[in-house]
Coordinates of C-alpha atoms (C1' of nucleotides) in Angstrom, one line a residue:
Chain D
M27 CA 148.8 61.9 89.6
N28 CA 150.3 63.8 92.4
D29 CA 149.6 67.4 91.9
P30 CA 151.7 69.4 94.4
S31 CA 150.1 72.7 95.3
P32 CA 151.5 75.7 93.4
H33 CA 154.5 77.2 95.0
I34 CA 154.4 81.0 95.5
L35 CA 157.5 83.1 96.1
V36 CA 156.6 86.3 98.1
V37 CA 159.2 89.0 97.7
D38 CA 158.9 92.1 99.9
D39 CA 161.3 93.9 102.2
H40 CA 158.7 94.4 104.9
R41 CA 158.9 91.3 107.1
D42 CA 155.4 91.5 108.5
I43 CA 153.8 91.8 105.1
R44 CA 155.6 88.9 103.5
E45 CA 155.1 86.6 106.5
T46 CA 151.5 87.4 107.0
L47 CA 150.9 86.9 103.3
A48 CA 152.8 83.7 103.2
R49 CA 150.8 82.3 106.2
Y50 CA 147.6 83.3 104.5
L51 CA 148.5 81.6 101.3
V52 CA 149.6 78.4 103.0
K53 CA 146.3 78.4 105.0
N54 CA 144.5 78.5 101.7
G55 CA 146.2 75.5 100.2
L56 CA 149.2 76.9 98.5
R57 CA 152.9 76.6 99.3
A58 CA 154.8 79.8 100.0
T59 CA 158.4 80.9 100.3
T60 CA 159.5 84.4 101.3
A61 CA 162.4 86.6 100.2
E62 CA 163.3 90.0 101.6
S63 CA 165.2 91.3 98.5
A64 CA 165.6 90.8 94.8
A65 CA 169.0 89.0 95.5
H66 CA 167.3 86.6 97.9
A67 CA 164.6 86.1 95.4
R68 CA 167.1 85.0 92.8
K69 CA 168.5 82.5 95.2
A70 CA 165.1 81.1 96.0
L71 CA 164.2 80.8 92.3
K72 CA 167.4 78.7 91.8
A73 CA 166.8 76.6 94.8
A74 CA 163.1 75.7 94.4
S75 CA 160.6 75.2 91.6
I76 CA 158.6 78.4 91.9
D77 CA 155.3 78.6 90.1
L78 CA 154.5 82.3 90.6
V79 CA 156.2 85.3 92.1
V80 CA 154.5 88.0 94.1
L81 CA 156.9 90.9 93.9
D82 CA 157.1 94.3 95.6
I83 CA 158.2 97.0 93.2
M84 CA 159.7 99.3 95.7
M85 CA 162.6 97.7 97.5
P86 CA 166.1 98.8 98.5
G87 CA 168.9 97.4 96.5
E88 CA 168.0 95.9 93.1
D89 CA 164.7 97.3 92.0
G90 CA 161.7 95.0 91.9
L91 CA 161.0 96.2 88.4
S92 CA 164.4 95.1 87.1
L93 CA 163.9 91.6 88.7
C94 CA 160.4 91.6 87.1
R95 CA 161.9 92.5 83.7
H96 CA 164.4 89.7 84.1
L97 CA 161.8 87.1 85.0
V98 CA 159.6 88.1 82.1
E99 CA 162.4 88.1 79.6
T100 CA 164.4 85.0 80.6
G101 CA 162.2 82.7 82.6
S102 CA 158.6 81.8 82.2
I103 CA 157.4 82.3 85.7
P104 CA 154.3 84.5 86.0
V105 CA 154.7 87.6 88.1
I106 CA 152.2 89.6 90.2
L107 CA 153.5 93.0 91.1
L108 CA 152.8 94.6 94.5
T109 CA 153.2 98.3 95.2
A110 CA 152.4 101.1 97.5
M111 CA 152.2 103.6 94.8
A112 CA 148.8 104.8 93.6
D113 CA 150.4 106.7 90.8
D114 CA 148.9 105.6 87.5
T115 CA 152.0 105.9 85.4
D116 CA 154.0 103.5 87.5
R117 CA 151.1 101.1 87.6
V118 CA 151.1 101.1 83.9
I119 CA 154.8 100.5 83.6
G120 CA 154.6 97.2 85.5
L121 CA 152.0 95.9 83.1
E122 CA 153.8 97.2 80.1
I123 CA 156.9 95.3 81.1
G124 CA 154.9 92.2 81.0
A125 CA 153.9 91.4 84.6
D126 CA 150.8 89.2 84.6
D127 CA 148.9 91.2 87.1
Y128 CA 149.2 94.1 89.5
V129 CA 147.9 94.8 93.1
T130 CA 148.2 98.0 95.1
K131 CA 149.0 98.1 98.8
P132 CA 147.2 98.1 101.0
F133 CA 145.7 95.0 99.4
N134 CA 143.0 92.6 100.4
P135 CA 144.6 89.2 100.9
R136 CA 141.5 87.6 99.5
E137 CA 141.7 89.6 96.3
L138 CA 145.4 88.8 95.9
L139 CA 144.6 85.1 96.4
A140 CA 142.0 85.3 93.7
R141 CA 144.4 87.0 91.4
I142 CA 147.1 84.4 92.1
R143 CA 144.6 81.7 91.3
A144 CA 143.4 83.5 88.1
V145 CA 147.0 83.8 86.9
L146 CA 147.8 80.2 87.7
R147 CA 144.7 79.0 86.0
R148 CA 145.7 80.8 82.8
T149 CA 149.3 79.8 82.8
S150 CA 148.9 76.2 83.9
I151 CA 146.7 75.3 80.9
V152 CA 149.8 74.6 78.9
P153 CA 153.2 74.1 80.3
R154 CA 155.3 77.2 79.8
E155 CA 158.5 77.0 78.0
R156 CA 161.2 75.2 80.0
D157 CA 158.6 73.7 82.1
P158 CA 160.2 70.9 84.0
I159 CA 156.9 68.9 84.1
E160 CA 157.1 68.3 80.4
Q161 CA 155.7 65.2 78.8
E162 CA 158.1 62.6 77.8
E163 CA 156.2 61.4 74.8
L164 CA 153.7 63.1 72.6
G165 CA 151.5 61.0 70.2
F166 CA 149.7 62.2 67.2
E167 CA 148.2 60.4 64.2
G168 CA 150.1 57.2 64.8
W169 CA 153.4 59.1 65.3
R170 CA 155.2 59.3 68.6
L171 CA 157.7 62.0 69.5
N172 CA 160.0 61.2 72.5
V173 CA 160.9 64.7 73.6
S174 CA 163.7 63.8 75.9
K175 CA 165.3 61.4 73.5
R176 CA 164.5 63.8 70.6
E177 CA 163.3 60.8 68.6
L178 CA 160.4 60.5 66.3
L179 CA 158.8 57.1 65.8
D180 CA 156.3 56.1 63.1
A181 CA 153.4 53.8 63.6
D182 CA 155.6 50.7 63.4
G183 CA 158.1 52.1 66.0
V184 CA 160.7 52.8 63.4
V185 CA 162.8 55.9 64.2
V186 CA 162.5 58.7 61.6
P187 CA 165.6 60.9 62.0
L188 CA 164.9 64.6 62.5
S189 CA 167.3 67.5 62.4
S190 CA 167.2 69.7 65.5
G191 CA 165.4 72.4 63.6
E192 CA 162.7 70.0 62.4
F193 CA 162.5 68.7 66.0
Q194 CA 161.9 72.1 67.5
L195 CA 159.4 73.0 64.9
L196 CA 157.5 69.8 65.5
C197 CA 157.6 70.5 69.2
A198 CA 156.2 74.0 68.7
F199 CA 153.3 72.5 66.8
L200 CA 152.6 69.7 69.2
K201 CA 152.5 72.0 72.2
R202 CA 149.9 74.1 70.4
P203 CA 147.8 71.8 68.3
K204 CA 144.9 73.0 66.3
M205 CA 146.1 76.6 66.6
V206 CA 147.1 78.8 63.8
L207 CA 150.7 79.9 64.4
T208 CA 152.2 82.7 62.4
R209 CA 155.6 82.5 60.9
D210 CA 156.8 85.0 63.5
Q211 CA 155.5 83.0 66.4
L212 CA 157.1 79.8 65.0
L213 CA 160.4 81.5 64.4
D214 CA 160.3 82.8 68.0
L215 CA 159.3 79.4 69.4
T216 CA 162.0 77.5 67.5
T217 CA 165.0 79.7 67.3
G218 CA 164.1 82.8 69.2
R219 CA 165.2 84.9 66.3
T220 CA 163.3 88.0 65.1
P221 CA 162.3 87.8 61.5
T222 CA 164.2 89.5 58.7
V223 CA 162.4 91.3 56.0
F224 CA 161.7 88.4 53.6
D225 CA 162.1 85.5 55.9
R226 CA 161.3 82.2 54.2
S227 CA 163.2 80.0 56.7
I228 CA 160.0 78.7 58.4
D229 CA 158.5 77.9 55.1
N230 CA 161.5 75.8 54.3
Q231 CA 161.5 74.0 57.6
V232 CA 157.8 73.3 57.3
S233 CA 158.4 72.0 53.8
R234 CA 161.2 69.7 55.0
L235 CA 159.2 68.5 58.0
R236 CA 156.2 67.7 55.7
R237 CA 158.4 65.6 53.5
K238 CA 159.1 63.4 56.5
I239 CA 155.7 63.1 58.2
E240 CA 153.1 63.7 55.6
V241 CA 151.8 60.8 53.5
D242 CA 151.6 63.1 50.5
P243 CA 153.7 66.3 51.0
K244 CA 151.9 67.9 48.1
D245 CA 148.6 67.6 49.9
P246 CA 149.4 67.9 53.5
K247 CA 146.9 66.7 56.1
L248 CA 148.9 67.2 59.4
I249 CA 150.4 70.6 58.9
K250 CA 148.0 72.8 57.0
T251 CA 148.8 76.2 55.7
V252 CA 146.5 79.1 56.5
W253 CA 146.8 81.6 53.6
G254 CA 147.9 84.9 55.0
G255 CA 148.0 83.5 58.5
G256 CA 150.6 80.8 59.0
Y257 CA 150.4 77.1 59.7
M258 CA 148.4 74.8 61.9
L259 CA 148.7 71.3 63.2
T260 CA 145.4 69.5 62.6
A261 CA 146.0 66.3 64.6
D262 CA 144.9 65.5 68.1
V263 CA 147.9 65.3 70.4
K264 CA 147.9 62.6 73.2
G265 CA 150.1 63.0 76.2
S266 CA 150.1 66.8 75.8
A267 CA 149.8 69.0 78.8
E268 CA 146.6 69.4 80.7
Chain V
M10 CA 151.8 91.5 56.2
N11 CA 148.2 92.3 57.0
D12 CA 147.7 91.7 60.6
P13 CA 144.2 92.7 61.5
S14 CA 144.3 94.7 64.7
P15 CA 142.5 93.1 67.7
H16 CA 138.8 93.8 67.9
I17 CA 137.5 94.9 71.3
L18 CA 133.9 94.9 72.4
V19 CA 133.1 97.6 74.9
V20 CA 129.9 96.9 77.0
D21 CA 128.6 99.6 79.2
D22 CA 125.2 101.2 79.7
H23 CA 126.7 104.7 79.8
R24 CA 126.9 106.1 76.3
D25 CA 129.7 108.6 77.0
I26 CA 131.9 106.1 78.7
R27 CA 131.6 103.4 76.0
E28 CA 132.0 105.8 73.1
T29 CA 134.9 107.8 74.6
L30 CA 136.6 104.5 75.4
A31 CA 136.0 103.1 72.0
R32 CA 137.4 106.2 70.3
Y33 CA 140.5 106.0 72.5
L34 CA 141.1 102.4 71.6
V35 CA 140.7 103.0 67.9
K36 CA 143.0 106.0 68.2
N37 CA 145.6 103.5 69.6
G38 CA 145.4 101.1 66.8
L39 CA 142.7 98.7 68.0
R40 CA 139.3 98.1 66.5
A41 CA 136.3 98.7 68.8
T42 CA 132.6 98.0 68.8
T43 CA 130.2 99.1 71.5
A44 CA 127.1 97.5 73.1
E45 CA 124.8 99.2 75.6
S46 CA 123.6 96.0 77.3
A47 CA 124.3 92.4 77.8
A48 CA 121.7 91.5 75.2
H49 CA 123.3 93.8 72.6
A50 CA 126.7 92.4 73.5
R51 CA 125.5 88.9 72.7
K52 CA 124.4 90.0 69.3
A53 CA 127.6 91.8 68.6
L54 CA 129.5 88.6 69.6
K55 CA 127.6 86.7 67.0
A56 CA 127.9 89.3 64.3
A57 CA 131.6 90.1 64.6
S58 CA 134.9 88.4 65.4
I59 CA 135.6 89.8 68.8
D60 CA 139.0 89.3 70.4
L61 CA 138.4 90.7 73.9
V62 CA 135.4 92.1 75.8
V63 CA 135.6 95.0 78.2
L64 CA 132.5 94.6 80.4
D65 CA 130.7 96.8 82.9
I66 CA 129.5 94.7 85.8
M67 CA 126.7 96.9 86.9
M68 CA 124.1 97.2 84.2
P69 CA 120.3 97.1 84.1
G70 CA 118.7 94.0 82.6
E71 CA 120.9 91.0 82.4
D72 CA 123.8 91.4 84.8
G73 CA 127.3 91.9 83.5
L74 CA 128.5 89.1 85.8
S75 CA 126.2 86.6 84.3
L76 CA 127.3 87.5 80.8
C77 CA 130.9 87.2 82.0
R78 CA 130.2 83.8 83.5
H79 CA 128.7 82.8 80.2
L80 CA 131.7 84.0 78.2
V81 CA 134.2 82.3 80.5
E82 CA 132.2 79.0 80.5
T83 CA 131.3 78.7 76.9
G84 CA 133.5 80.8 74.7
S85 CA 137.2 81.5 74.7
I86 CA 137.1 85.2 74.6
P87 CA 139.0 87.0 77.3
V88 CA 137.1 89.4 79.5
I89 CA 138.2 92.5 81.4
L90 CA 135.6 93.6 84.0
L91 CA 134.8 97.3 84.6
T92 CA 133.1 98.5 87.7
A93 CA 132.3 101.5 89.8
M94 CA 132.4 99.5 93.0
A95 CA 135.3 99.8 95.3
D96 CA 134.0 97.1 97.4
D97 CA 136.6 94.3 97.7
T98 CA 134.2 91.4 97.8
D99 CA 132.7 92.2 94.5
R100 CA 136.1 92.8 93.0
V101 CA 137.1 89.4 94.0
I102 CA 134.0 87.7 92.6
G103 CA 134.8 88.9 89.2
L104 CA 138.2 87.3 89.2
E105 CA 137.0 84.1 90.8
I106 CA 134.4 83.8 88.0
G107 CA 137.3 83.7 85.7
A108 CA 137.6 87.2 84.2
D109 CA 141.1 87.8 82.9
D110 CA 141.4 91.2 84.6
Y111 CA 139.6 93.9 86.4
V112 CA 139.6 97.7 86.4
T113 CA 137.7 100.0 88.7
K114 CA 136.0 103.2 87.6
P115 CA 137.0 105.9 87.3
F116 CA 139.8 104.3 85.3
N117 CA 142.8 105.7 83.5
P118 CA 142.4 104.8 79.8
R119 CA 146.1 104.3 79.4
E120 CA 146.1 101.7 82.2
L121 CA 143.1 99.9 80.6
L122 CA 144.9 99.9 77.3
A123 CA 147.9 98.4 78.9
R124 CA 145.8 95.7 80.5
I125 CA 144.1 95.0 77.3
R126 CA 147.4 94.5 75.6
A127 CA 148.7 92.4 78.4
V128 CA 145.7 90.1 78.3
L129 CA 145.9 89.9 74.5
R130 CA 149.6 89.0 74.6
R131 CA 148.9 86.2 77.1
T132 CA 146.0 84.8 75.2
S133 CA 147.7 84.9 71.8
I134 CA 150.6 82.8 72.9
V135 CA 149.0 80.5 75.4
P136 CA 146.1 78.6 73.9
R137 CA 143.1 78.9 76.0
E138 CA 141.1 76.0 77.2
R139 CA 139.6 74.3 74.2
D140 CA 136.3 75.8 73.5
P141 CA 133.8 73.2 74.6
I142 CA 131.0 74.6 72.4
E143 CA 133.3 74.7 69.4
Q144 CA 132.3 71.6 67.6
E145 CA 134.8 69.5 65.8
E146 CA 132.4 68.7 63.0
L147 CA 129.5 70.6 61.6
G148 CA 127.0 68.9 59.4
F149 CA 124.6 70.5 56.9
E150 CA 122.7 69.1 53.9
G151 CA 124.7 66.0 53.7
W152 CA 128.0 67.8 53.9
R153 CA 130.3 67.6 56.9
L154 CA 132.9 70.2 57.8
N155 CA 135.7 69.1 60.1
V156 CA 136.8 72.4 61.7
S157 CA 139.9 71.2 63.3
K158 CA 141.1 69.4 60.3
R159 CA 139.9 72.1 58.0
E160 CA 138.4 69.5 55.7
L161 CA 135.0 69.4 53.9
L162 CA 133.5 66.0 53.2
D163 CA 130.6 65.4 50.8
A164 CA 127.8 62.9 51.4
D165 CA 130.0 60.0 50.3
G166 CA 132.8 61.1 52.6
V167 CA 135.0 62.3 49.8
V168 CA 137.2 65.3 50.7
V169 CA 136.4 68.4 48.7
P170 CA 139.5 70.7 48.9
L171 CA 138.8 74.2 50.1
S172 CA 141.1 77.2 50.1
S173 CA 141.7 79.1 53.3
G174 CA 139.3 81.8 52.3
E175 CA 136.6 79.4 51.4
F176 CA 137.0 77.5 54.6
Q177 CA 136.8 80.6 56.7
L178 CA 133.7 81.8 54.9
L179 CA 132.0 78.5 55.2
C180 CA 132.8 78.5 58.9
A181 CA 131.3 82.0 59.4
F182 CA 128.1 80.8 57.8
L183 CA 127.9 77.5 59.7
K184 CA 128.3 79.2 63.0
R185 CA 125.5 81.6 62.2
P186 CA 123.0 79.6 60.2
K187 CA 119.8 81.1 59.0
M188 CA 121.1 84.6 59.7
V189 CA 121.5 87.3 57.2
L190 CA 125.1 88.4 57.2
T191 CA 126.2 91.6 55.6
R192 CA 129.3 91.8 53.4
D193 CA 131.0 93.9 56.1
Q194 CA 130.3 91.3 58.8
L195 CA 131.5 88.5 56.6
L196 CA 134.7 90.4 55.8
D197 CA 135.3 91.0 59.5
L198 CA 134.5 87.4 60.4
T199 CA 136.8 85.9 57.7
T200 CA 139.7 88.2 57.4
G201 CA 139.3 90.9 60.0
R202 CA 139.7 93.5 57.4
T203 CA 137.7 96.7 57.2
P204 CA 135.9 97.1 53.8
T205 CA 137.3 99.4 51.1
V206 CA 134.9 101.5 49.1
F207 CA 133.8 99.1 46.5
D208 CA 134.7 95.8 48.0
R209 CA 133.5 92.9 46.0
S210 CA 135.9 90.3 47.5
I211 CA 133.2 88.6 49.6
D212 CA 131.0 88.3 46.5
N213 CA 133.8 86.5 44.8
Q214 CA 134.5 84.2 47.7
V215 CA 130.8 83.4 47.8
S216 CA 130.8 82.7 44.1
R217 CA 133.8 80.4 44.4
L218 CA 132.3 78.6 47.4
R219 CA 129.0 78.1 45.6
R220 CA 130.7 76.5 42.7
K221 CA 132.0 73.9 45.2
I222 CA 129.0 73.1 47.4
E223 CA 125.9 74.0 45.4
V224 CA 124.3 71.5 43.1
D225 CA 123.6 74.3 40.6
P226 CA 125.7 77.4 41.3
K227 CA 123.4 79.4 39.1
D228 CA 120.5 78.6 41.3
P229 CA 122.0 78.5 44.8
K230 CA 120.0 76.7 47.5
L231 CA 122.4 76.7 50.4
I232 CA 123.8 80.2 50.3
K233 CA 121.1 82.6 49.3
T234 CA 121.7 86.2 48.5
V235 CA 119.5 88.7 50.3
W236 CA 119.1 91.6 48.0
G237 CA 120.4 94.7 49.6
G238 CA 121.3 92.8 52.7
G239 CA 124.0 90.2 52.2
Y240 CA 124.0 86.4 52.3
M241 CA 122.4 83.7 54.3
L242 CA 123.0 80.1 54.9
T243 CA 119.6 78.3 54.6
A244 CA 120.5 74.9 55.8
D245 CA 120.1 73.4 59.2
V246 CA 123.4 72.9 60.9
K247 CA 123.9 69.9 63.1
G248 CA 126.6 70.2 65.8
S249 CA 126.6 73.9 65.7
A250 CA 126.5 76.0 68.9
E251 CA 123.2 76.0 70.8
Chain C
dT12 C1' 104.8 96.0 31.4
dC13 C1' 108.6 99.0 30.8
dC14 C1' 112.3 101.9 32.5
dG15 C1' 116.1 103.8 35.3
dG16 C1' 118.8 103.3 39.2
dT17 C1' 120.8 100.1 42.3
dT18 C1' 122.8 95.7 43.5
dT19 C1' 124.8 91.3 42.4
dT20 C1' 127.5 88.1 39.5
dC21 C1' 131.6 86.5 37.7
dA22 C1' 135.5 86.5 34.4
dA23 C1' 139.9 88.6 33.7
dG24 C1' 144.0 90.7 35.3
dG25 C1' 147.1 92.1 38.7
dA26 C1' 148.9 91.8 43.4
dT27 C1' 150.2 89.0 47.2
dC28 C1' 151.4 84.9 49.4
dT29 C1' 153.3 80.1 49.3
dC30 C1' 156.2 76.3 47.8
dT31 C1' 160.3 74.2 46.9
dA32 C1' 164.6 73.4 44.3
dA33 C1' 169.1 75.1 44.3
dC34 C1' 172.9 77.4 46.3
dG35 C1' 176.2 78.8 49.8
dC36 C1' 177.6 79.4 54.4
dT37 C1' 178.7 77.3 58.9
dG38 C1' 180.0 73.9 62.0
dT39 C1' 181.1 68.9 62.8
dC40 C1' 183.6 64.8 62.4
dA41 C1' 186.9 61.5 60.7
Chain B
dT27 C1' 191.7 69.1 55.3
dG28 C1' 187.8 67.2 53.0
dA29 C1' 183.2 65.3 53.1
dC30 C1' 178.9 66.1 54.9
dA31 C1' 174.7 67.6 57.2
dG32 C1' 171.9 71.4 58.6
dC33 C1' 170.0 75.7 57.7
dG34 C1' 169.2 80.4 55.9
dT35 C1' 168.7 82.8 51.5
dT36 C1' 167.3 83.4 46.9
dA37 C1' 164.3 83.0 43.0
dG38 C1' 161.0 81.4 39.9
dA39 C1' 156.7 78.8 39.5
dG40 C1' 152.3 78.2 41.2
dA41 C1' 148.3 79.1 44.2
dT42 C1' 145.2 82.2 46.2
dC43 C1' 143.1 86.4 46.7
dC44 C1' 141.6 91.3 45.7
dT45 C1' 140.3 94.7 42.3
dT46 C1' 138.1 96.1 38.2
dG47 C1' 134.6 96.3 34.9
dA48 C1' 130.9 94.8 32.2
dA49 C1' 126.7 92.3 32.1
dA50 C1' 122.8 90.4 34.4
dA51 C1' 119.4 90.5 38.0
dC52 C1' 116.5 93.0 41.0
dC53 C1' 113.4 96.7 42.7
dG54 C1' 110.2 100.5 42.7
dG55 C1' 107.6 103.6 40.3
dA56 C1' 105.4 105.2 36.0

DNA sequence: TCCGGTTTTCAAGGATCTCTAACGCTGTCA
DNA sequence: TGACAGCGTTAGAGATCCTTGAAAACCGGA
């Protein structure tokens, strides 16, 4: 298993800061790329597989905060904000937007490195959405789900056709086994929608999925319902991320 | 939808700090419990369902760092460290141990709240490392409870169906055997609710559970009632934590 | 032992949540 | 255009849980 070292993108308009930091990170076993503006950062993000972004909030041109917001909303790359401001309100804004962490300048490189490692440790436990390093095949209770072919095989290797909704629901469960997932979470993970007032669509998809993968859909063993909570996949998943 | 608000444990030896902070958190829609030492914190962690710990590093007696290390290693509860020290090296140690975040005193409550929310958001979506202490299967008096499958087996290996409430109640008992648990604690551990004035729901759940696992529900041996105190599981539990 | 106040038990009823069949809308394909 | 699959919505039945209330059990003191 080749495990390339995490790739950090350092975004700061001060050349000495970003280059010193990048050198320090490389010296400590990480890969680093630098960008001097939000625009350059966007290019770098397209061009390389970045695992984490260290981002200066105060930059000329497009604001660091707006890039941060974009990263948090669209992508799934963790962000550590960097700023010269000691003002509390602005510090809070960054976290409220959804940045994963926050460091004020002047910063101690060793602390920043520790924070980078902490964030990477957290986020690498499970591949984030759209993670390119996704497993091809996930196995559970005799079943196998080929993610790239979107095919579900039973114990005998026979294909069981799944609709795309059922496939996405099953994926959501397989990526988070043995975890109680609320309807809202499942709705978000499968369709990205926000729930309407009386939303029973997830119940229905679960019901449909159970009909296909449960031995006895009336007495489900794989997908259990948690009264007042949501649903949970009880099976062990092989080939899942680690 | 009853979505119990996250329960925060504030550990600090300064009474004014922990109580002010706890009040602030409650005022902002969280639940809070306080502990004045690492030892008290351990008790609180057993007695209540804690979602996150805010922990002062510098405390007399057992060090905050050692409790933090314990939490990170064994449990799966996120930790935010609190400290008066501005010294960089000590700040780094906390993160390297695996704390989820770090705030220096004197802190802005609003920032701490934002960090708490940020950590909770992360940990609720991304499953944490599987709790190594969390046993798959708990055995007691011939019974076996498979926690991840949410299934109870009798001595002959036959599945005895449990409702979600019964399962959660049994879990609460099995993780704290031979300990008197008050109704309030049990309510918190099972549903996260805060009790209403005349709350007899736990009595009912106990009654239902007894009907399923006691030989003679009228003369319970496994779940004894402690008059004026609560309930207690009398059995030895194999495979339970420590 | 008996008595009064307190706590616990548990059945009954109502409230809430879940399941799933049925229906209709939308997009696809021949 | 018509047949069809997929999916959200609706609604009624069923499951689960909380609240209520009356009776039983318990405790301490007389």
